[in-house]
Coordinates of C-alpha atoms and ligand atoms in Angstrom, one line a residue:
X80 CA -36.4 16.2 -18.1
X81 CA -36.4 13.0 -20.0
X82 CA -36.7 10.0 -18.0
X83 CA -34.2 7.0 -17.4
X84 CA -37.3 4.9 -17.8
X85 CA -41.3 4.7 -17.7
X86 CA -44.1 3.0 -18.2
X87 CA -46.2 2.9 -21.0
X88 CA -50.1 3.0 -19.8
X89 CA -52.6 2.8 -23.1
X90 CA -56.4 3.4 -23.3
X91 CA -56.6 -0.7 -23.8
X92 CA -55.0 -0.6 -19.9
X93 CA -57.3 1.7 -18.2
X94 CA -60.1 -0.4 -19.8
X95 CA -58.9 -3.3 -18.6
X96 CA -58.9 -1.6 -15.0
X97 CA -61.7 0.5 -15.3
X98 CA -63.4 -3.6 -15.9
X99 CA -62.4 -4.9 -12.2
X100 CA -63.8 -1.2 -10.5
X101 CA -67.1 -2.2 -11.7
X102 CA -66.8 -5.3 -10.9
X103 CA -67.4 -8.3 -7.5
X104 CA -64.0 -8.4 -6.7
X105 CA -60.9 -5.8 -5.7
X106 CA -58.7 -8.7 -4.9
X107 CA -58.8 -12.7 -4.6
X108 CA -61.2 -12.3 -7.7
X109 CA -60.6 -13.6 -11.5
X110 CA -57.9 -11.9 -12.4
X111 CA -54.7 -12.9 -10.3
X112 CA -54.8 -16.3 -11.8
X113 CA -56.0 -15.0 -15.1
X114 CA -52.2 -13.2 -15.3
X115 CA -50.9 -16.0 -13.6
X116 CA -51.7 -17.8 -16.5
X117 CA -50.9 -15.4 -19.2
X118 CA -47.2 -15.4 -17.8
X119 CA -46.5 -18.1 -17.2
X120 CA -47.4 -18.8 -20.9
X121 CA -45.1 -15.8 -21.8
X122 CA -42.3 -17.1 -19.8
X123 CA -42.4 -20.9 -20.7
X124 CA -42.7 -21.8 -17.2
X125 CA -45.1 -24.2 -15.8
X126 CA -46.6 -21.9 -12.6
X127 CA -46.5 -18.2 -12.0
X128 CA -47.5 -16.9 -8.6
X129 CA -48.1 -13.2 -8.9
X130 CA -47.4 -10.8 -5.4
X131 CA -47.2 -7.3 -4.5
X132 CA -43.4 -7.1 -5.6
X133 CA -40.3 -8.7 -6.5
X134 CA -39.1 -8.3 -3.4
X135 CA -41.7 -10.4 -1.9
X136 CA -41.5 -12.5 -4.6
X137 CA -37.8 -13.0 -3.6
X138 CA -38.7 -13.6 0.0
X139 CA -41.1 -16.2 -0.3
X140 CA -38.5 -17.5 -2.9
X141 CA -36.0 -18.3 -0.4
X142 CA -38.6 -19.3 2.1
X143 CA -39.8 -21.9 -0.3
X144 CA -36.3 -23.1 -0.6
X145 CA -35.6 -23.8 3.5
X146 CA -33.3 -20.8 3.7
X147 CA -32.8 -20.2 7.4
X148 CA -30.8 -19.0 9.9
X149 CA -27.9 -21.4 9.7
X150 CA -27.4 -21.1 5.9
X151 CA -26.1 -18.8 3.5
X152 CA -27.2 -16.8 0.3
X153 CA -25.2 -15.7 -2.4
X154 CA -26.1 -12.9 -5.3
X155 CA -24.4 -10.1 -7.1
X156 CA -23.2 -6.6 -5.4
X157 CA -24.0 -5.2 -8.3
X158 CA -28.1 -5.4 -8.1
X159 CA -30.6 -3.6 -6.1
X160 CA -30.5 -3.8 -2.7
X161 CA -33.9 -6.6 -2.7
X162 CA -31.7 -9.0 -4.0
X163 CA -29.4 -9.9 -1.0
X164 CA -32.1 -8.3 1.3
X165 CA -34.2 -11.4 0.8
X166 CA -31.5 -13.8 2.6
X167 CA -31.7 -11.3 5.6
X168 CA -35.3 -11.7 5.7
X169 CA -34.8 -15.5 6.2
X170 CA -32.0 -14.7 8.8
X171 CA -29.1 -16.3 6.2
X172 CA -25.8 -14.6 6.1
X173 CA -25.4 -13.0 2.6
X174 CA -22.6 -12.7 0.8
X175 CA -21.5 -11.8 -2.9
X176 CA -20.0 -13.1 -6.0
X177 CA -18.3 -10.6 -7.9
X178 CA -19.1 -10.0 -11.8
X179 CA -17.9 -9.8 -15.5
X180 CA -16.6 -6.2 -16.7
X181 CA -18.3 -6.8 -20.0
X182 CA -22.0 -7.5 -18.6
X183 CA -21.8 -6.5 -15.2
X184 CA -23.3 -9.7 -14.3
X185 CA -22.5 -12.8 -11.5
X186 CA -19.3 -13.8 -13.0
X187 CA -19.6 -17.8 -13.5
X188 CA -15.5 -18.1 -12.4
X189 CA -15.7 -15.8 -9.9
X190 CA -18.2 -18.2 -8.3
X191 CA -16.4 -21.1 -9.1
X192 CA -13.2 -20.1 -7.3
X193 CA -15.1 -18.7 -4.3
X194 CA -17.7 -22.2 -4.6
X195 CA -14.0 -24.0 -4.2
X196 CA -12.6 -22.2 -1.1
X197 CA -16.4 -22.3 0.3
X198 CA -16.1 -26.1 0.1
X199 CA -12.6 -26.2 1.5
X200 CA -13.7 -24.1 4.8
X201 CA -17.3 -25.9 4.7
X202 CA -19.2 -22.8 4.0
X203 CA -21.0 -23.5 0.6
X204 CA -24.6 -21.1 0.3
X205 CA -27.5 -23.0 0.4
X206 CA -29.1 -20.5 -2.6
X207 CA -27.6 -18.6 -4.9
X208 CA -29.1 -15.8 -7.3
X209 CA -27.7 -14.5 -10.3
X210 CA -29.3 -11.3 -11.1
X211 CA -29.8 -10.4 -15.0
X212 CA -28.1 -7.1 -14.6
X213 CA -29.9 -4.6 -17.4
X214 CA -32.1 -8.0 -19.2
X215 CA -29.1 -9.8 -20.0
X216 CA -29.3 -13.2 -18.9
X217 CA -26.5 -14.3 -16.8
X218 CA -24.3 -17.7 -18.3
X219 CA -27.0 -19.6 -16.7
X220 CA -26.0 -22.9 -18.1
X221 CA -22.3 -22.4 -16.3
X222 CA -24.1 -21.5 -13.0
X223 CA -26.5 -24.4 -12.9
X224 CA -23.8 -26.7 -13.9
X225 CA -21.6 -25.5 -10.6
X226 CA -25.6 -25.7 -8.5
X227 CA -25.1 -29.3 -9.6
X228 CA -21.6 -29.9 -8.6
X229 CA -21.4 -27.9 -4.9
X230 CA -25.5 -28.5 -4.4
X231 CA -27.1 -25.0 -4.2
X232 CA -30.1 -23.9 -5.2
X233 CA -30.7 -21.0 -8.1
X234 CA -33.5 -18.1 -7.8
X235 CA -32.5 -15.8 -10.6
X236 CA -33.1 -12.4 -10.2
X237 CA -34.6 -11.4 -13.9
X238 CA -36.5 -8.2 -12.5
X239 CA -34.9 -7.0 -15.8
X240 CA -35.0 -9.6 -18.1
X241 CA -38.8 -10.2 -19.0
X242 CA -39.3 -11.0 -22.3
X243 CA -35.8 -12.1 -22.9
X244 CA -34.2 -15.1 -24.1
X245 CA -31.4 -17.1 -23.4
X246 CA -30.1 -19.9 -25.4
X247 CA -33.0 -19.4 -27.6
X248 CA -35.6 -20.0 -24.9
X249 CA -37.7 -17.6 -22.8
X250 CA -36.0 -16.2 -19.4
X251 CA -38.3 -17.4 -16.9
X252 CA -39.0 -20.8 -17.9
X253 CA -36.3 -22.0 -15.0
X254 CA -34.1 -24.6 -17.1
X255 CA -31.3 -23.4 -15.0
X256 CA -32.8 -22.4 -11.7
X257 CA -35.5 -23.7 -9.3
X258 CA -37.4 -20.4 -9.4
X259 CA -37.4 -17.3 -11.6
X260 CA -38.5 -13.7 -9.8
X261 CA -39.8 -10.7 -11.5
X262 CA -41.0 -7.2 -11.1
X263 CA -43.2 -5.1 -12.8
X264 CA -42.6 -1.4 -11.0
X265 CA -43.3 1.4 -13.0
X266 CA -39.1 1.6 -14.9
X267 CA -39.2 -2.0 -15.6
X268 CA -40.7 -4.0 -18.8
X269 CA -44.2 -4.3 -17.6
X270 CA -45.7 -3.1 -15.3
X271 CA -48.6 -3.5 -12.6
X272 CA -47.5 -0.3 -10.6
X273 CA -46.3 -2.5 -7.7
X274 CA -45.8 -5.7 -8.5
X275 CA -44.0 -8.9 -9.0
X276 CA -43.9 -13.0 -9.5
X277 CA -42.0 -16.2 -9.0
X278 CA -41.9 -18.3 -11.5
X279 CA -41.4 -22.3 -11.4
X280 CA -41.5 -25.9 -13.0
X281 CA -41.9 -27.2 -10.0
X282 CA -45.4 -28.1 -8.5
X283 CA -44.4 -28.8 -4.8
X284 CA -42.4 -25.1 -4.8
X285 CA -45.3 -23.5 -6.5
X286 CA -47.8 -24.6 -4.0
X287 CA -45.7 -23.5 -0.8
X288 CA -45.0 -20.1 -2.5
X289 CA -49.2 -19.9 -3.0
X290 CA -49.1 -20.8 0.3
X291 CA -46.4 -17.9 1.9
X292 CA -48.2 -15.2 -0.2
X293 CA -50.8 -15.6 1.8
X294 CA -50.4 -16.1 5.7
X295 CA -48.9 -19.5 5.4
X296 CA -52.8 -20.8 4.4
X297 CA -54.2 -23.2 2.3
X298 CA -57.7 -24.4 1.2
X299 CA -56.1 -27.9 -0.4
X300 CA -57.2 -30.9 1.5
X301 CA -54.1 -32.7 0.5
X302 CA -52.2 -29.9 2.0
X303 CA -54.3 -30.1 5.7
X304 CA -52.6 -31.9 8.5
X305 CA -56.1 -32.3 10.1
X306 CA -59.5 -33.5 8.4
X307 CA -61.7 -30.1 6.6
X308 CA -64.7 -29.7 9.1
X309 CA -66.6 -28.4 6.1
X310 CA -66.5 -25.4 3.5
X311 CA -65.6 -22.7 5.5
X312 CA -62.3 -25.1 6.7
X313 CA -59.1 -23.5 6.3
X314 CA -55.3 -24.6 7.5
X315 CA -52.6 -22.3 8.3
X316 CA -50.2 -25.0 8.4
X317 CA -46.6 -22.2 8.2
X318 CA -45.8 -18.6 9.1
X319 CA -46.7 -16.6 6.1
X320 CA -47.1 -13.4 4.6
X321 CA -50.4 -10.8 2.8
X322 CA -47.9 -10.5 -0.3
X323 CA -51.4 -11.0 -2.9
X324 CA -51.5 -9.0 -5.5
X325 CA -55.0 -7.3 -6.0
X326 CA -57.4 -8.1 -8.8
X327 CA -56.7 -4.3 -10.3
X328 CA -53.1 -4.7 -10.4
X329 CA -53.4 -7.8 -12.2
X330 CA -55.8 -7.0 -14.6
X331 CA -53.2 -3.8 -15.8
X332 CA -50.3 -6.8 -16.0
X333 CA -52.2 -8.7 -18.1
X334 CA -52.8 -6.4 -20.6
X335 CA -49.5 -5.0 -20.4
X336 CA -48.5 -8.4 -21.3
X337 CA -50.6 -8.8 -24.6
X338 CA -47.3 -5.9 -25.6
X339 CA -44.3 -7.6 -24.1
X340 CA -42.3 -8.6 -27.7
X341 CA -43.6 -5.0 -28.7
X342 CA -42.2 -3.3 -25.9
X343 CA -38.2 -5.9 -26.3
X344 CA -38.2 -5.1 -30.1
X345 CA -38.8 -1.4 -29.4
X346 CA -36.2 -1.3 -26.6
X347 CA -33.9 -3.1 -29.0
X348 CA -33.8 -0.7 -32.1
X349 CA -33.2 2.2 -29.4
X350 CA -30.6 0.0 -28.7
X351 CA -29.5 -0.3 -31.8
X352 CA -29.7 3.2 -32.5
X353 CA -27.6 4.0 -29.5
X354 CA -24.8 1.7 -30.9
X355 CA -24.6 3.5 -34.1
X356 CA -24.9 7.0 -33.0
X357 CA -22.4 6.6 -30.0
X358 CA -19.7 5.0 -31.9
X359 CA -16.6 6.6 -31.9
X360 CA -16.9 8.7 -28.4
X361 CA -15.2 8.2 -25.4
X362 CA -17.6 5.5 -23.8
X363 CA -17.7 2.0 -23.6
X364 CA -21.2 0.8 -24.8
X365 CA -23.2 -2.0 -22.9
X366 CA -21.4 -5.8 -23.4
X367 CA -23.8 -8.9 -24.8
X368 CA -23.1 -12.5 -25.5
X369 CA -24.3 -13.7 -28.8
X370 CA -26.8 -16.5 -26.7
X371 CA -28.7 -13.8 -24.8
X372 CA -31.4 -11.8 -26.3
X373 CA -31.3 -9.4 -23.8
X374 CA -35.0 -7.4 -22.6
X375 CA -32.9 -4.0 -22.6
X376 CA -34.2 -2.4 -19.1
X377 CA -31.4 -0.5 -19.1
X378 CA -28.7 1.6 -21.6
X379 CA -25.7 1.4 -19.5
X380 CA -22.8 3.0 -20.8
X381 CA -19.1 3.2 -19.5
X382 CA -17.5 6.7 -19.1
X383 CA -13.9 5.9 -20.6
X384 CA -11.1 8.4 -18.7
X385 CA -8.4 6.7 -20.3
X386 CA -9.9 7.5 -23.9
X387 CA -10.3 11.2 -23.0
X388 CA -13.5 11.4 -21.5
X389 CA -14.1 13.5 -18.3
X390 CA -14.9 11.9 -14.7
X391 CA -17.9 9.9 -15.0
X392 CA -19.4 12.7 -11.8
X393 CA -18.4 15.7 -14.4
X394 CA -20.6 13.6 -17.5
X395 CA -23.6 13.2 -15.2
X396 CA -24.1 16.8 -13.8
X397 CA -24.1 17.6 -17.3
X398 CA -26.4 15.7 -18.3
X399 CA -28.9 16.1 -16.0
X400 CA -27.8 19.8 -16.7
X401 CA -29.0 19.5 -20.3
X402 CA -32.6 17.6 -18.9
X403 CA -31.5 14.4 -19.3
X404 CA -32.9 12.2 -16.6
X405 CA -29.8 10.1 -16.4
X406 CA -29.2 7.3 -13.3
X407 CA -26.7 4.7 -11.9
X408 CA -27.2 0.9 -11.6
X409 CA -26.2 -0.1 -9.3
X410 CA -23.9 1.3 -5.8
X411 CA -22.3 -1.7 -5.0
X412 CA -25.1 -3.0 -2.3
X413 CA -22.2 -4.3 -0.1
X414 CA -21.3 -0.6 0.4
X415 CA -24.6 0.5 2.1
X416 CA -24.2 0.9 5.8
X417 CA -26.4 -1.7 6.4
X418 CA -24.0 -5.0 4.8
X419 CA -21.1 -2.6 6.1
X420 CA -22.2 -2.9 9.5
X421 CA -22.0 -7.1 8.3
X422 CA -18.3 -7.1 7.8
X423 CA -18.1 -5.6 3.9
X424 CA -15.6 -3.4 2.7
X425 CA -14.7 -1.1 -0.4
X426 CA -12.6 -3.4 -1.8
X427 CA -14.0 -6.2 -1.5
X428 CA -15.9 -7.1 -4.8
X429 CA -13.4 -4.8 -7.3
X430 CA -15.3 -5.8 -10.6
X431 CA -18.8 -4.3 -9.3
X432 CA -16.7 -1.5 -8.0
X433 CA -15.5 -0.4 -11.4
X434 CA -18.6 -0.9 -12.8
X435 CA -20.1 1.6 -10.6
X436 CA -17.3 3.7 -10.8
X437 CA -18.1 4.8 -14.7
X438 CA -21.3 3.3 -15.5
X439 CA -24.1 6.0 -16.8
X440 CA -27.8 4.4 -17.8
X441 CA -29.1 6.4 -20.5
X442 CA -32.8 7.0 -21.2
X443 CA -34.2 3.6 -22.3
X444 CA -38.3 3.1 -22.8
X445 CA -40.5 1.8 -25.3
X446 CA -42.2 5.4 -25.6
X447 CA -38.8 7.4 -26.4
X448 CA -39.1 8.9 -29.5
X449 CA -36.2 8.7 -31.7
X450 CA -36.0 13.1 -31.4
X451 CA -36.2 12.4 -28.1
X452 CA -33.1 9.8 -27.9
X453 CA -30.9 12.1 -30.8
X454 CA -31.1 14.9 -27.8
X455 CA -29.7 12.0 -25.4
X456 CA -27.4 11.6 -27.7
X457 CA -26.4 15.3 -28.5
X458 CA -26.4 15.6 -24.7
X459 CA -23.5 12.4 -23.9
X460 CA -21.6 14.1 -27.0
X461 CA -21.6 17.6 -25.3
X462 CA -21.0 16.1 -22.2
X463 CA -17.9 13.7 -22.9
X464 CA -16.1 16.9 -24.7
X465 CA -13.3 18.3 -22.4
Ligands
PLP676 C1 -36.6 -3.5 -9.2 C2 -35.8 -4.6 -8.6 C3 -36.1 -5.4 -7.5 C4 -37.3 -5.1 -6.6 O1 -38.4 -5.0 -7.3 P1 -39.8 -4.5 -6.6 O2 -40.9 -5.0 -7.5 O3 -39.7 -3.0 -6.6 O4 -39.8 -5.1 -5.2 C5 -35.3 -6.5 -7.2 N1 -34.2 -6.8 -7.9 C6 -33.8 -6.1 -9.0 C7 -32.6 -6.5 -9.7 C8 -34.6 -4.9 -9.4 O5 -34.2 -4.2 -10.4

């Protein structure tokens, strides 16, 4: 079976592990800031706090940002489930914006119009998080403008969209939003196994998400409410988390790292190479705006009925028929039995819906070999044939 995705793990990486076994420290040791520092250099942000996974990362986002109880959080239905999960964590209502056919991504009017009627019925979310569906940046620019304009605050959800750009500039380095998440599982660009970070320009956000990683503590004197009673002294001044990452984790990021543009310039000639050899079936092929360089985590492509293809279901037994280790990004998270339970409906967000409807990801990873994508590609034709 080939893959939908996987990592790429060289000798340099085991090295760089095998280092920390021998080593003092397991966790809390050199490396977590070490990667800290090497991404937040890759990302062009000013901190990087590094956790056990984006999904932490997302928490502690929204804990950073005062989301509570009273206040809602918006993202995209069409995302992992992590992404809305986060404002339950906090106890915020969640609810969703719905997204562009072309991208599958937070549609900038669609949150306009339902910012407008929020405003008119008093109900505008406190945080809002656009999530770079596949590593194409959202229009970040139009969504920070409207953060602006109705006051919310932006955590983007680029657990696809390391190494990207937007606008020329890294995704990551939070010109458009307060704090920037990512995740390095295993399918995504780099990885750490389990593992994630938020991202930020801002020094105040950056210390309280140091702080919720771990237990609500700090070491800081500036940050104690009473006086240090000598080196041992330590505060817990909120409710935290254990969200650290561990010094072996870390050490695999950061060398992971050193390949990032490798790893986007590979995805982007399979990409390429897609384009070229699908033309002409019965599919549509992934949607991109000329500003975004997207990271490519996925290959999504559209099963087009109405040009004579079979039902998307029909295309995808087939295909993992013929070994091909195909997925789907994303069920609409409002349709899980959990946000049901909340009120949500089929129905309610049709964009996301038809998205799901006919949306295939293909096999997409630096290591697939171009033999290896022609059989993909052999396989979809095969497939889409009546
Ligand atoms: C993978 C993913 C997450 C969760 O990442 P973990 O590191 O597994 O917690 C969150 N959001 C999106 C969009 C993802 O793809």
């Amino acid at each position: 079976m080939i893959p939908y995705g996987r990592q790429d793990v060289t000798e340099a990486d085991i090295a760089a592990v095998s280092v920390v076994l021998r080593s003092d420290f397991l966790t809390q040791g050199p490396e977590v800031p070490r990667f800290e520092a090497a991404l937040a250099e890759a990302c062009g942000a000013k901190h990087a706090v590094a956790v056990n996974s984006a999904t932490s990362a997302l928490h502690i986002a929204c804990m950073a940002l005062g989301l509570g109880p009273a206040d809602l959080l918006w993202t995209s239905p069409n995302t992992f489930v992590a992404s809305a999960n986060c404002g339950r964590y906090c106890g915020a209502e969640v609810d969703f914006v719905d997204v562009e056919p072309e991208t599958g991504n937070m549609s900038a009017e669609a949150l306009q119009e339902k910012l407008q009627q929020a405003a008119a019925a008093g109900r505008l979310p406190k945080v809002v998080v656009p999530v770079h569906f596949a590593g194409h940046s959202c229009d970040m620019a139009a969504i920070h403008a409207l953060g602006q304009r109705y006051g919310f605050r932006i955590i983007e959800d680029a657990s696809h969209a390391v190494g990207g750009r937007y606008r020329g500039e890294p995704v990551g380095n939070c010109r458009y939003s307060d704090i920037t998440v990512l995740s390095f599982h295993p399918v995504k660009i780099v990885t750490t196994a389990e593992g994630g970070a938020a991202l930020t320009q801002d020094d105040s956000l950056a210390q309280s998400l140091q702080r919720l990683r771990t237990h609500g503590i700090t070491r800081d004197a500036a940050q104690m409410h009473g006086e240090s009673e000598g080196p041992w002294w330590y505060e817990q001044v909120e409710l935290g988390y254990n969200y650290r990452l561990t010094d072996l984790h870390a050490a695999l990021g950061r060398s992971q790292l050193d390949r990032l543009q490798e790893y986007v310039e590979r995805r982007i000639e399979l990409v390429q190479r897609y384009d070229e050899l699908l033309a002409g079936l019965p599919l549509k092929r992934p949607g991109r705006r000329q500003d975004t360089r997207s990271a490519w985590h996925l290959y999504v492509i559209r099963v087009d009925e109405a040009a004579g293809a079979p039902p998307r279901r029909v295309v995808f037994d087939r295909l993992r028929a013929a070994g091909i280790g195909v997925n789907v990004h994303y069920i609409p998270v409002h349709w899980q039995p959990y946000y049901r339970a909340l009120g949500f409906r089929r129905g309610d967000f049709p964009q996301a819906e038809a998205h799901y409807a006919d949306a295939i990801s293909l096999p997409m990873f630096p290591l697939l070999s171009e033999a290896a994508q022609d059989e993909v590609v052999a396989a979809v034709r095969a497939a889409l044939a009546a």
